Short mmCIF file of C-alpha atoms and ligand atoms in Angstrom, two decimals:
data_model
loop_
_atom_site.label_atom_id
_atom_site.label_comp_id
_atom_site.label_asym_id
_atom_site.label_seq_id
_atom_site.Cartn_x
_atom_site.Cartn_y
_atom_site.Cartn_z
CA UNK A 1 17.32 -26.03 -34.73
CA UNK A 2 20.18 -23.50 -34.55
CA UNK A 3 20.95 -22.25 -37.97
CA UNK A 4 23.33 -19.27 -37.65
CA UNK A 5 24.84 -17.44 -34.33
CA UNK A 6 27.17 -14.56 -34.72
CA UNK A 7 28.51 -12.10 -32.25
CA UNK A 8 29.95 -8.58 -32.86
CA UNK A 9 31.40 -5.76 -30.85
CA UNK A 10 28.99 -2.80 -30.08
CA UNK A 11 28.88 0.08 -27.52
CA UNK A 12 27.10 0.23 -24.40
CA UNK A 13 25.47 3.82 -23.17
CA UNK A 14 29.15 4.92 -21.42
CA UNK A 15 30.44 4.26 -24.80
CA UNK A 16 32.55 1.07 -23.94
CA UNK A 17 32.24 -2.06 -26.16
CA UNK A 18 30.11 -4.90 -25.26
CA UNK A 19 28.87 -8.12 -27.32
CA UNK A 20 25.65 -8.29 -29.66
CA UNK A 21 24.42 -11.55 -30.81
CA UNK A 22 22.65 -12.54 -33.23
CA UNK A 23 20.82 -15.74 -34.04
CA UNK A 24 18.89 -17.71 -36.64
CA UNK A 25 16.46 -20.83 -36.53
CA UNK A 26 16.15 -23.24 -39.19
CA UNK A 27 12.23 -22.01 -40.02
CA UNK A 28 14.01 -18.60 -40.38
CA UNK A 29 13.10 -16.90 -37.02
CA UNK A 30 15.74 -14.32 -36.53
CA UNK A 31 16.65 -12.59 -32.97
CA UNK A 32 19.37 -10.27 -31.60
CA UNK A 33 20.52 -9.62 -27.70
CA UNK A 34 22.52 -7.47 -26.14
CA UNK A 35 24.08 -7.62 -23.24
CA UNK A 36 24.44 -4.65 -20.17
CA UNK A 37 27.89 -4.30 -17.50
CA UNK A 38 27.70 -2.86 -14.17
CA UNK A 39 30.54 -0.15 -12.74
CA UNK A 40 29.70 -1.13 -8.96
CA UNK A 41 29.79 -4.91 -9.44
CA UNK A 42 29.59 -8.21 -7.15
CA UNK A 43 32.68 -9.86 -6.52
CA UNK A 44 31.02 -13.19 -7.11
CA UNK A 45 29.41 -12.12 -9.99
CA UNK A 46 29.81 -14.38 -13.38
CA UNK A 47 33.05 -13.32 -15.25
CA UNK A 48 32.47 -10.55 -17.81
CA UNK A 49 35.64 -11.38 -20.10
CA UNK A 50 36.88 -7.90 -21.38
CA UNK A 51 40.60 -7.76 -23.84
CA UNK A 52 42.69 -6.16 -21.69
CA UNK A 53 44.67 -4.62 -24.43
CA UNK A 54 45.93 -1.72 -23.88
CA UNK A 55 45.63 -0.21 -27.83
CA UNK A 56 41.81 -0.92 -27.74
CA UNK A 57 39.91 1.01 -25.93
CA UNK A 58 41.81 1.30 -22.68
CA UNK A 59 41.40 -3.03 -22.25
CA UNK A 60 37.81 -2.76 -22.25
CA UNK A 61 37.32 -4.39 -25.89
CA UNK A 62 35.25 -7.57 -25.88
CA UNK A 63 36.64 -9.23 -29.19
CA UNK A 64 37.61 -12.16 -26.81
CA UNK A 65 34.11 -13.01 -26.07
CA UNK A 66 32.80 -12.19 -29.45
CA UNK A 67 35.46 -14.32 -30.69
CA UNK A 68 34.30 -17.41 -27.99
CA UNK A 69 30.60 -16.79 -29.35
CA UNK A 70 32.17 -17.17 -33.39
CA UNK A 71 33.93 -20.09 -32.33
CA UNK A 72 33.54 -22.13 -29.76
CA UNK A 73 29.33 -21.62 -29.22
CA UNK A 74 29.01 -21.67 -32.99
CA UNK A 75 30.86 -24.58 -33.46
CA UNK A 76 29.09 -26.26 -30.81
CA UNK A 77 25.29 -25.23 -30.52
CA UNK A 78 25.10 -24.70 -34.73
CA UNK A 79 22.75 -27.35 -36.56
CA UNK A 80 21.89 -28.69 -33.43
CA UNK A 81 18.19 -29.15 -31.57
CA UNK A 82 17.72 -27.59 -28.07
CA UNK A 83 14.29 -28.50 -26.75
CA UNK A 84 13.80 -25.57 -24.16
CA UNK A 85 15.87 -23.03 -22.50
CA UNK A 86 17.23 -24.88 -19.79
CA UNK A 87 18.32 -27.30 -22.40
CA UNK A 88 20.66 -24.66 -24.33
CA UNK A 89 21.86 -22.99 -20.93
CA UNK A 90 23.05 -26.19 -19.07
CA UNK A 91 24.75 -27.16 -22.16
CA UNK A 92 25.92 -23.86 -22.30
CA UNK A 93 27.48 -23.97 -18.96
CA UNK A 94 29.00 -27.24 -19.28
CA UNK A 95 30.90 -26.13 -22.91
CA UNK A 96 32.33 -23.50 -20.32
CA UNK A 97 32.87 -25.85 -17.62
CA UNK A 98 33.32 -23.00 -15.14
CA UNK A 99 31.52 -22.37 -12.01
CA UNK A 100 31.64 -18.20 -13.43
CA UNK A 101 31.87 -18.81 -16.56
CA UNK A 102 35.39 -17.48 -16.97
CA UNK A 103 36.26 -19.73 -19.67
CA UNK A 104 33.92 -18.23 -22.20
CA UNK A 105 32.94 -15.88 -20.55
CA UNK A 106 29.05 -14.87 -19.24
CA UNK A 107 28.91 -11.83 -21.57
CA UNK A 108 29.19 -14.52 -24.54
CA UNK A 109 26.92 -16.98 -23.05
CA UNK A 110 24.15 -14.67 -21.98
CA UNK A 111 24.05 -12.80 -24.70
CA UNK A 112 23.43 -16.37 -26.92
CA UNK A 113 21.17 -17.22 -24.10
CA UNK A 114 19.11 -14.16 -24.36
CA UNK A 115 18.90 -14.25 -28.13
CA UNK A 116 17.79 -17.95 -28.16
CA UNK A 117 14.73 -16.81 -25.62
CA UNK A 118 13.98 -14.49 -28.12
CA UNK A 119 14.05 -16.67 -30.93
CA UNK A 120 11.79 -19.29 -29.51
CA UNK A 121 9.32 -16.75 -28.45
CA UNK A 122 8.89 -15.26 -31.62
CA UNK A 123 9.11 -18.73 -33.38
CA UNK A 124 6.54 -19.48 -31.00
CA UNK A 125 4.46 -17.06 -31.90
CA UNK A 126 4.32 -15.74 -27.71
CA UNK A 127 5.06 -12.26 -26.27
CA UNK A 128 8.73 -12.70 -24.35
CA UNK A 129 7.29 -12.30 -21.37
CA UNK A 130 4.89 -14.91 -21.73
CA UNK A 131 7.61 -17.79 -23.06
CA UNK A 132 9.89 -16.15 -19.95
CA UNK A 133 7.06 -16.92 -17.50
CA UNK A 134 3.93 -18.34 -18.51
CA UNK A 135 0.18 -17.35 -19.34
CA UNK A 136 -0.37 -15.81 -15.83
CA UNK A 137 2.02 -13.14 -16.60
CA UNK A 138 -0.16 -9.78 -16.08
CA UNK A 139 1.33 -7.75 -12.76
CA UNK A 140 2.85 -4.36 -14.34
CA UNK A 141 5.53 -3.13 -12.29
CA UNK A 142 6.32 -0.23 -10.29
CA UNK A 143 9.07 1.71 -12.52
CA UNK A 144 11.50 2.99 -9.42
CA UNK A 145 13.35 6.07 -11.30
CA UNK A 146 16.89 6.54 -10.25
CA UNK A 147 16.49 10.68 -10.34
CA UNK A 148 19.26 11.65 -8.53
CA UNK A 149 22.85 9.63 -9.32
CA UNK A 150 25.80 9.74 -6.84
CA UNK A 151 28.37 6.94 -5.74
CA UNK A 152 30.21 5.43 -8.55
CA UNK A 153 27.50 6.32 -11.40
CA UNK A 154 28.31 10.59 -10.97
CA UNK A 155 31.26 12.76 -10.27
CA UNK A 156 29.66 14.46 -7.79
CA UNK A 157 29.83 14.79 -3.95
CA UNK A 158 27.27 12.33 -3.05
CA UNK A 159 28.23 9.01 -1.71
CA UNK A 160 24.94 7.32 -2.00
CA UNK A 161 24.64 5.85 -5.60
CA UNK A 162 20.82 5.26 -6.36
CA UNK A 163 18.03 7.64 -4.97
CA UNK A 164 14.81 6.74 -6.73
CA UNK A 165 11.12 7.94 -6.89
CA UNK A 166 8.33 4.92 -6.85
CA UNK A 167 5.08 6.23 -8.43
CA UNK A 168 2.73 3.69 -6.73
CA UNK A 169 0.08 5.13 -6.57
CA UNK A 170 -1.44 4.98 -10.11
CA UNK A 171 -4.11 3.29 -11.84
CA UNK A 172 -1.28 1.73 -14.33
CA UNK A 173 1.64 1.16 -15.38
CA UNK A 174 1.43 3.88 -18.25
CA UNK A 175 0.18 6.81 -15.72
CA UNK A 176 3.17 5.84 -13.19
CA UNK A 177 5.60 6.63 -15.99
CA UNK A 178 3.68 9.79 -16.30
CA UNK A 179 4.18 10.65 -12.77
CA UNK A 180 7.48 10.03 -12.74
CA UNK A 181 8.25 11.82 -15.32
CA UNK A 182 6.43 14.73 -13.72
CA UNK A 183 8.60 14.52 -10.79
CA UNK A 184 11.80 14.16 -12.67
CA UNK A 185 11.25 17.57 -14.56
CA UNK A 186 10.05 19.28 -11.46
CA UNK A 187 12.81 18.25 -9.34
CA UNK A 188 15.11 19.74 -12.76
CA UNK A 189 13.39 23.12 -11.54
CA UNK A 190 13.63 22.67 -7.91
CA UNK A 191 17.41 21.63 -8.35
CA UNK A 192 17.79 24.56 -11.20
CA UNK A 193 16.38 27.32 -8.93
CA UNK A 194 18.94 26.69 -6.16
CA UNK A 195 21.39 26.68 -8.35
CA UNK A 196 22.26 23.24 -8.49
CA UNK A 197 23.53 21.46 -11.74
CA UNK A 198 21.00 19.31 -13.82
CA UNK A 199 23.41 17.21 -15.80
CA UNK A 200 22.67 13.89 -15.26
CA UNK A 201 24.44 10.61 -14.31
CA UNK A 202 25.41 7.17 -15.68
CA UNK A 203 21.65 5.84 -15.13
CA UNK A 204 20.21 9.33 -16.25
CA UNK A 205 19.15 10.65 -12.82
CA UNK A 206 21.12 14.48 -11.63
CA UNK A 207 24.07 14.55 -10.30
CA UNK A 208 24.25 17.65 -8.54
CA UNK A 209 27.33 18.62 -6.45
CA UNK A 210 25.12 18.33 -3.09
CA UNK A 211 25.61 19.03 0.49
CA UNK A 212 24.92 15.80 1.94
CA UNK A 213 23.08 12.72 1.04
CA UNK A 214 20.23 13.49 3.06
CA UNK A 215 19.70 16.81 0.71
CA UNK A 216 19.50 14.34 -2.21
CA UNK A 217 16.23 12.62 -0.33
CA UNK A 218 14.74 16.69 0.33
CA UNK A 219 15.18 17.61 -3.07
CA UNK A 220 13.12 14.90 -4.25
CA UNK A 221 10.27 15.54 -1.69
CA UNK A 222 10.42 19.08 -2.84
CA UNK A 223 10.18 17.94 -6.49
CA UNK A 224 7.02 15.40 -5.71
CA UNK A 225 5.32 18.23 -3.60
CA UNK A 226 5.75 20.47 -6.72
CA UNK A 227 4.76 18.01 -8.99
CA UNK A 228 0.77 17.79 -6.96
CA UNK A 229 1.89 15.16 -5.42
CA UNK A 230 1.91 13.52 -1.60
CA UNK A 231 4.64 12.25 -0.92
CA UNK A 232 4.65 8.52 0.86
CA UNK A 233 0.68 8.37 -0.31
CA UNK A 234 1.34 8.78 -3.94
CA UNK A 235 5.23 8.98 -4.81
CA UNK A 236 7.55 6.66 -2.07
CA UNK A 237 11.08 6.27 -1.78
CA UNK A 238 14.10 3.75 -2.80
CA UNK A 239 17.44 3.82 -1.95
CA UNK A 240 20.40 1.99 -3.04
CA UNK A 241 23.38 3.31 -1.40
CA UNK A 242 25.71 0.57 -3.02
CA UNK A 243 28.07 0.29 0.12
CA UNK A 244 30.22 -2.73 -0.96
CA UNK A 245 31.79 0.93 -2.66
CA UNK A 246 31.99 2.23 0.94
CA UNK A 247 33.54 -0.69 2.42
CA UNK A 248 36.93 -0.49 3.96
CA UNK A 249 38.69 -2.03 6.74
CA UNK A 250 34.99 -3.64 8.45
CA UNK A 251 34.17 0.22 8.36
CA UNK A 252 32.03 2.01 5.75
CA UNK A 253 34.01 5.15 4.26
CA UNK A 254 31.66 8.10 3.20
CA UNK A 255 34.22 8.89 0.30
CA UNK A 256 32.64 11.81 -1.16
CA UNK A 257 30.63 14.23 0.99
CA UNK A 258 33.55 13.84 3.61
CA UNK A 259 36.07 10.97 4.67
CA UNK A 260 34.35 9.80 7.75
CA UNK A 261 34.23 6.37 8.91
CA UNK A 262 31.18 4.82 10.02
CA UNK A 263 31.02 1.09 11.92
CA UNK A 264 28.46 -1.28 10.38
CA UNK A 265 25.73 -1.15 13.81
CA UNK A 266 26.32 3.00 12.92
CA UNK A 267 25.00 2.14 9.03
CA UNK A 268 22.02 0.47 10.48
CA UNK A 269 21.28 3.04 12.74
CA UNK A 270 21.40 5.27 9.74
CA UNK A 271 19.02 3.53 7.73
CA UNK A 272 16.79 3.12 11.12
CA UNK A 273 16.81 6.84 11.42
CA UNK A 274 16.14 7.17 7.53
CA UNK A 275 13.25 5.09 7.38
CA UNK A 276 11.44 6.92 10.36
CA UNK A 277 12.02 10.39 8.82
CA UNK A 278 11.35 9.18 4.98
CA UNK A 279 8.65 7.81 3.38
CA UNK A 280 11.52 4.72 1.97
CA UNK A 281 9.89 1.75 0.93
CA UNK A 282 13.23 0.05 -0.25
CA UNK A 283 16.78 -0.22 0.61
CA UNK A 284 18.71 -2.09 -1.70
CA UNK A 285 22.27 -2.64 -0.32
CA UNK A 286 22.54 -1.13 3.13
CA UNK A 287 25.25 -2.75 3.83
CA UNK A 288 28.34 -4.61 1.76
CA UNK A 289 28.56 -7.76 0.26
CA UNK A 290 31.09 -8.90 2.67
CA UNK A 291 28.89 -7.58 6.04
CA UNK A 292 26.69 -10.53 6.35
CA UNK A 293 26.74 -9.85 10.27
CA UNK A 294 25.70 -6.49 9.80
CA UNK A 295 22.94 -7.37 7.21
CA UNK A 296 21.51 -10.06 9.47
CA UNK A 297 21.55 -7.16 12.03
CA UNK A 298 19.73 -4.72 9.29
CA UNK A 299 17.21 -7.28 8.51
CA UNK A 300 16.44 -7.78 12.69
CA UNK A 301 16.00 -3.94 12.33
CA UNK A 302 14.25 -3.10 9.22
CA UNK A 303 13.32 -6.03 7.68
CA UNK A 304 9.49 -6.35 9.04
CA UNK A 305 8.99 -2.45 7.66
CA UNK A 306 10.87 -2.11 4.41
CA UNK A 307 12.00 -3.75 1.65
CA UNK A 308 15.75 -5.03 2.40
CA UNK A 309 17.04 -5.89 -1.22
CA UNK A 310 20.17 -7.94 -1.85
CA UNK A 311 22.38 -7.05 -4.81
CA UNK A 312 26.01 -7.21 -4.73
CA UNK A 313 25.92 -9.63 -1.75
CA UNK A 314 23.53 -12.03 -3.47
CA UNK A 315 24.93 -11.41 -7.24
CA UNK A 316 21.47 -13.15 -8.84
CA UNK A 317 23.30 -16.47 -7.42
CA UNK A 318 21.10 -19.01 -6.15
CA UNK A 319 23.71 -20.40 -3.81
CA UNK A 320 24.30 -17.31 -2.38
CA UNK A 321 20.59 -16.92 -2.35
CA UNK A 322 19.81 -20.16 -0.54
CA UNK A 323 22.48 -19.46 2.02
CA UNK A 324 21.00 -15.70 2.88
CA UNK A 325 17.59 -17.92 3.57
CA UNK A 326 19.17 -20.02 5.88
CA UNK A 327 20.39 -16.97 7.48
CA UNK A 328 17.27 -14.52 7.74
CA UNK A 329 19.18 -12.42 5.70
CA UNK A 330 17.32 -9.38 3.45
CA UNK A 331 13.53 -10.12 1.99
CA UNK A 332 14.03 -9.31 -1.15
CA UNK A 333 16.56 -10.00 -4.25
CA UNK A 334 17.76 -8.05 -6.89
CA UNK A 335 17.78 -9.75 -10.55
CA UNK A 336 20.60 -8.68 -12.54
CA UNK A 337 20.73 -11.27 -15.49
CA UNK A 338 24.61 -10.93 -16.40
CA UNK A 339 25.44 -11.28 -12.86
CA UNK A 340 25.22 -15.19 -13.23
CA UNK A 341 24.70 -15.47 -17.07
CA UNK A 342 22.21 -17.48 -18.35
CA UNK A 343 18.43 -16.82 -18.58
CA UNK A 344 17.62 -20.79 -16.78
CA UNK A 345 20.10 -19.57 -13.93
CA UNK A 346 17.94 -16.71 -13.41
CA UNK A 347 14.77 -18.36 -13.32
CA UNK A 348 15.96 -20.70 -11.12
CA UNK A 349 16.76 -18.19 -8.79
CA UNK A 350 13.85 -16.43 -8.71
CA UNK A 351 11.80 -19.48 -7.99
CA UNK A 352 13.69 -19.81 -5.14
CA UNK A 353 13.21 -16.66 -4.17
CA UNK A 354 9.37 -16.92 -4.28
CA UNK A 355 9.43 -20.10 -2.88
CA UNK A 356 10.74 -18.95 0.12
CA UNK A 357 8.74 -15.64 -0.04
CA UNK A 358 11.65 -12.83 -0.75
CA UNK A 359 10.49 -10.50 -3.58
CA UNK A 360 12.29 -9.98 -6.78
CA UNK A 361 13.13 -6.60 -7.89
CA UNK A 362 14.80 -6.56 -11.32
CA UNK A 363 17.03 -4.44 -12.81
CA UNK A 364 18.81 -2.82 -15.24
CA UNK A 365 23.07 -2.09 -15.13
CA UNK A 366 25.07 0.74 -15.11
CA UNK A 367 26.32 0.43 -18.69
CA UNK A 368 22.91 -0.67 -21.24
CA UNK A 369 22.02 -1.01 -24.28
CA UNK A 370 18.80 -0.70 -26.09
CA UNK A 371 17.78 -4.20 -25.83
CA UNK A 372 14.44 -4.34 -23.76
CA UNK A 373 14.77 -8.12 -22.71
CA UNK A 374 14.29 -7.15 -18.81
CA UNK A 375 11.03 -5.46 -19.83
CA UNK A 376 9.49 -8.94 -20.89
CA UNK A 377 10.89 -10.75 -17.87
CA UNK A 378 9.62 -8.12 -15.19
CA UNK A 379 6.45 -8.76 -16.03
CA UNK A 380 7.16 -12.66 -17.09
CA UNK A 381 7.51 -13.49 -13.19
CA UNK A 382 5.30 -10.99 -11.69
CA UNK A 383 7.82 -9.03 -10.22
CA UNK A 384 5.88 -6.00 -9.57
CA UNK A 385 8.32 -3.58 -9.35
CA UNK A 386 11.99 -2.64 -11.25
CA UNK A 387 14.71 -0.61 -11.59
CA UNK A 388 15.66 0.99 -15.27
CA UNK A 389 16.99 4.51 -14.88
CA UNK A 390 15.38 7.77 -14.33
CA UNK A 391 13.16 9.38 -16.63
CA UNK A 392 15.63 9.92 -19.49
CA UNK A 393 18.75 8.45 -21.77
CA UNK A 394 17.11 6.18 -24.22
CA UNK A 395 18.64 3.23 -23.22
CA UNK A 396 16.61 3.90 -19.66
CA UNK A 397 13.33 5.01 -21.04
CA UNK A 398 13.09 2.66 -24.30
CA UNK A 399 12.62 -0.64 -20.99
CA UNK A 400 9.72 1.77 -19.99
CA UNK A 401 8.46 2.21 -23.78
CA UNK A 402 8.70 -1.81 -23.94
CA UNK A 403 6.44 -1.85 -20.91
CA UNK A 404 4.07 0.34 -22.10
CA UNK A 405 3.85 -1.80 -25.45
CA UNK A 406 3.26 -4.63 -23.36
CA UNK A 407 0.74 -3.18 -21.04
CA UNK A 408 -0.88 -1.81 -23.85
CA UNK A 409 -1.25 -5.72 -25.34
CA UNK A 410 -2.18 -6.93 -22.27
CA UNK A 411 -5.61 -4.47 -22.15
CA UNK A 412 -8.06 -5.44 -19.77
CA UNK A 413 -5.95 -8.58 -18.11
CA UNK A 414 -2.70 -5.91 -16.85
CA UNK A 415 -2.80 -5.09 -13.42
CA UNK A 416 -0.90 -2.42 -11.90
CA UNK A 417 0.97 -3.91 -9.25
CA UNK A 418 0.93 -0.31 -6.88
CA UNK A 419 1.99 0.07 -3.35
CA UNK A 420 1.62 -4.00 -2.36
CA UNK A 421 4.77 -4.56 -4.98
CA UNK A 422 6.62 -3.42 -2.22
CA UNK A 423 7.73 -6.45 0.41
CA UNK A 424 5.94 -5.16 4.38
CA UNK A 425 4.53 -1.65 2.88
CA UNK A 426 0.81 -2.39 3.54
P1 PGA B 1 25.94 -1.38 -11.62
O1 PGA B 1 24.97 -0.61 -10.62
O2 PGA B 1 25.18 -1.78 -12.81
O3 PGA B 1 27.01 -0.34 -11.89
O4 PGA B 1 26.48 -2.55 -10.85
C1 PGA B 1 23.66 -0.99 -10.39
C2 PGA B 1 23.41 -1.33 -8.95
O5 PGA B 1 24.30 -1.28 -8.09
O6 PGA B 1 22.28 -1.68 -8.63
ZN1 ZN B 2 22.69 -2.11 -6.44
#
């Protein structure tokens, strides 16, 4: 039984105010959440309600939702029984009544959501990960650190947004931290030395005032070759370019390193060209949300050699989802839990995803907080690989600290999840 649930306003890493709740069971179990926002969002994502007044921090207060958690959730989940998680989260979604949950709003409902998965777990006497997925949950991921930051996460003069390092070749989780953290201070001197600035980005990766976005992928081969290692063989390479950003007109716009326009069969042929010359195991986002011609085209090209991962386009939705199966669209999903807002919702997804064999690569969001939750569910559902940041900001490194804790626990049963996390790299 629900005792107590109460939300305030707190600050996410870019300082802006998000919603922390906080819930207690009858036996006395207590639990908090958090909840992360994205800058380079879906446009069918679930509705993040934000103030919009003016006199509080430029609109972006969230006293609304807080207010819908202190109200309207309280009123209605408080002294009452939920049996499981999908239990709470359906009824959940039906107090909003919403297909986005723009009534309450999903930054209210996941963050109860979340905190309630907590609660049982601990109540429960499991690991998160374990109530989140069961007792085969073992596979530690591959930490993909977002070193270098451009697009809508930097002001810099890279369009690109994401350009991350994949350790894979470790013997766990613990020592591919440790390699990536290797590479992320020697690429600080390689950048440094050509007199590049090492200030870093939104998701703690540099965000140097490059060239082009191709010298964003050298620097980093230059930083693993520093570091002792090979790259492709030891250290590979993700991108996510986020190019819903770059969409304009049915054209992509490169609207940093220059204004050129480039059609959607010229994006593929990009990536094409990229993949031969890189060692890239992933693409997340080749294309934009609204280019499901073109990413039916990108799969036909890439989609038997790399990972093709769907973010903005699929929005963690498992409509969306079901429809991109239909279509041969992409291999691979990204799992952003506040873009549909409830922890069942995301499950569900991802079982469809597996079902219909398209990996799950989970991430973080642009704007965090210290709350780990993603940790537990990476390895929860096997995922084998995620996305949290580069190798500093402590909201980025404390989902890698989590892991460690948990691969630690695990001992002898974790598995490092290496190269084969990675969908058509073996
Ligand atoms: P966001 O970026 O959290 O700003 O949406 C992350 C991503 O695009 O993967
Ligand atoms: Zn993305």
């Amino acid at each position: 039984k629900i005792q107590k649930i109460e939300a305030i306003e707190i600050l996410d890493s870019r300082g802006n105010p998000t919603v922390e709740v906080n819930l207690k069971l009858e036996d006395g179990t207590t639990s908090r959440a958090m909840v992360p926002s994205g800058a380079s969002t879906g446009e069918r994502e679930a509705v993040e309600i934000r103030d919009g007044d003016p006199k509080r921090y430029g609109g972006k207060g969230v006293l609304k939702a807080v207010g819908n958690v202190n109200s309207t959730i309280a009123k209605a989940i408080e002294n009452k029984h939920f049996n499981s998680q999908k239990e709470i989260d359906y009824f959940l979604m039906e107090l909003d009544g919403t297909d986005n949950k723009s009534n309450i709003g999903a930054n209210a409902i996941l963050g109860v959501s979340m905190a309630f998965a907590r609660a049982k777990a601990t109540s429960s006497s499991i690991p998160l990960y374990q109530y989140l997925g069961g007792g085969n949950a073992h596979i530690m991921p591959v930490p993909c650190m977002n070193v270098i930051n451009g697009g809508k996460h930097a002001d810099n003069t890279i369009d690109f947004q994401e350009f991350m390092i994949a350790p894979h070749n470790a013997s766990s989780f613990t020592e591919a931290i440790r390699m990536g953290e290797e590479v992320f201070h020697a690429l600080k001197v390689v950048l440094k030395s050509k007199g590049f600035s090492t200030g870093v980005g939104d998701e703690g990766g540099f965000a140097p005032d490059l060239k082009s976005n191709e010298q964003a992928v050298e620097m980093i081969l230059e930083g693993i070759h520093k570091a002792g290692y090979k790259a492709g063989n030891d250290v590979s390479i993700c991108i996510d370019p986020a190019s819903s950003e770059m969409w304009e007109n049915g054209s992509y716009k490169f609207f940093k390193s220059s204004q050129k326009l480039v059609s959607s069969d010229d994006m593929v042929k990009l990536w094409e060209s990229w993949v031969k010359q890189y060692p890239i195991v992933l693409l997340e986002d080749g294309l934009a949300e609204n280019d499901w011609e073109g990413w039916k085209n990108l799969t036909e090209v890439l989609g038997s050699k790399v990972e093709l991962v769907g973010d903005d386009i699929f929005c963690t939705n498992k409509r969306i989802l079901q429809e991109a199966i239909n279509k041969e669209v992409a291999n691979s999903i990204l799992i952003k839990l506040n873009q549909i807002g409830t922890v069942t919702e995301t499950l569900e997804t991802i079982e469809l995803a597996y079902k219909n064999a398209y990996n799950c690569f989970v991430s973080h969001r642009s704007g965090e907080t210290i709350d780990t939750f993603i940790s537990d569910l990476t390895v929860g559902i096997n995922a084998g690989h995620l996305k949290t940041g580069s190798g500093c900001r402590g909201e980025r490194v404390e989902k890698f600290n989590q892991l460690m804790r948990i691969e630690n626990e695990l001992g002898k049963s974790a598995q490092f999840a290496g190269l084969k996390a990675f969908k058509n790299a073996l």
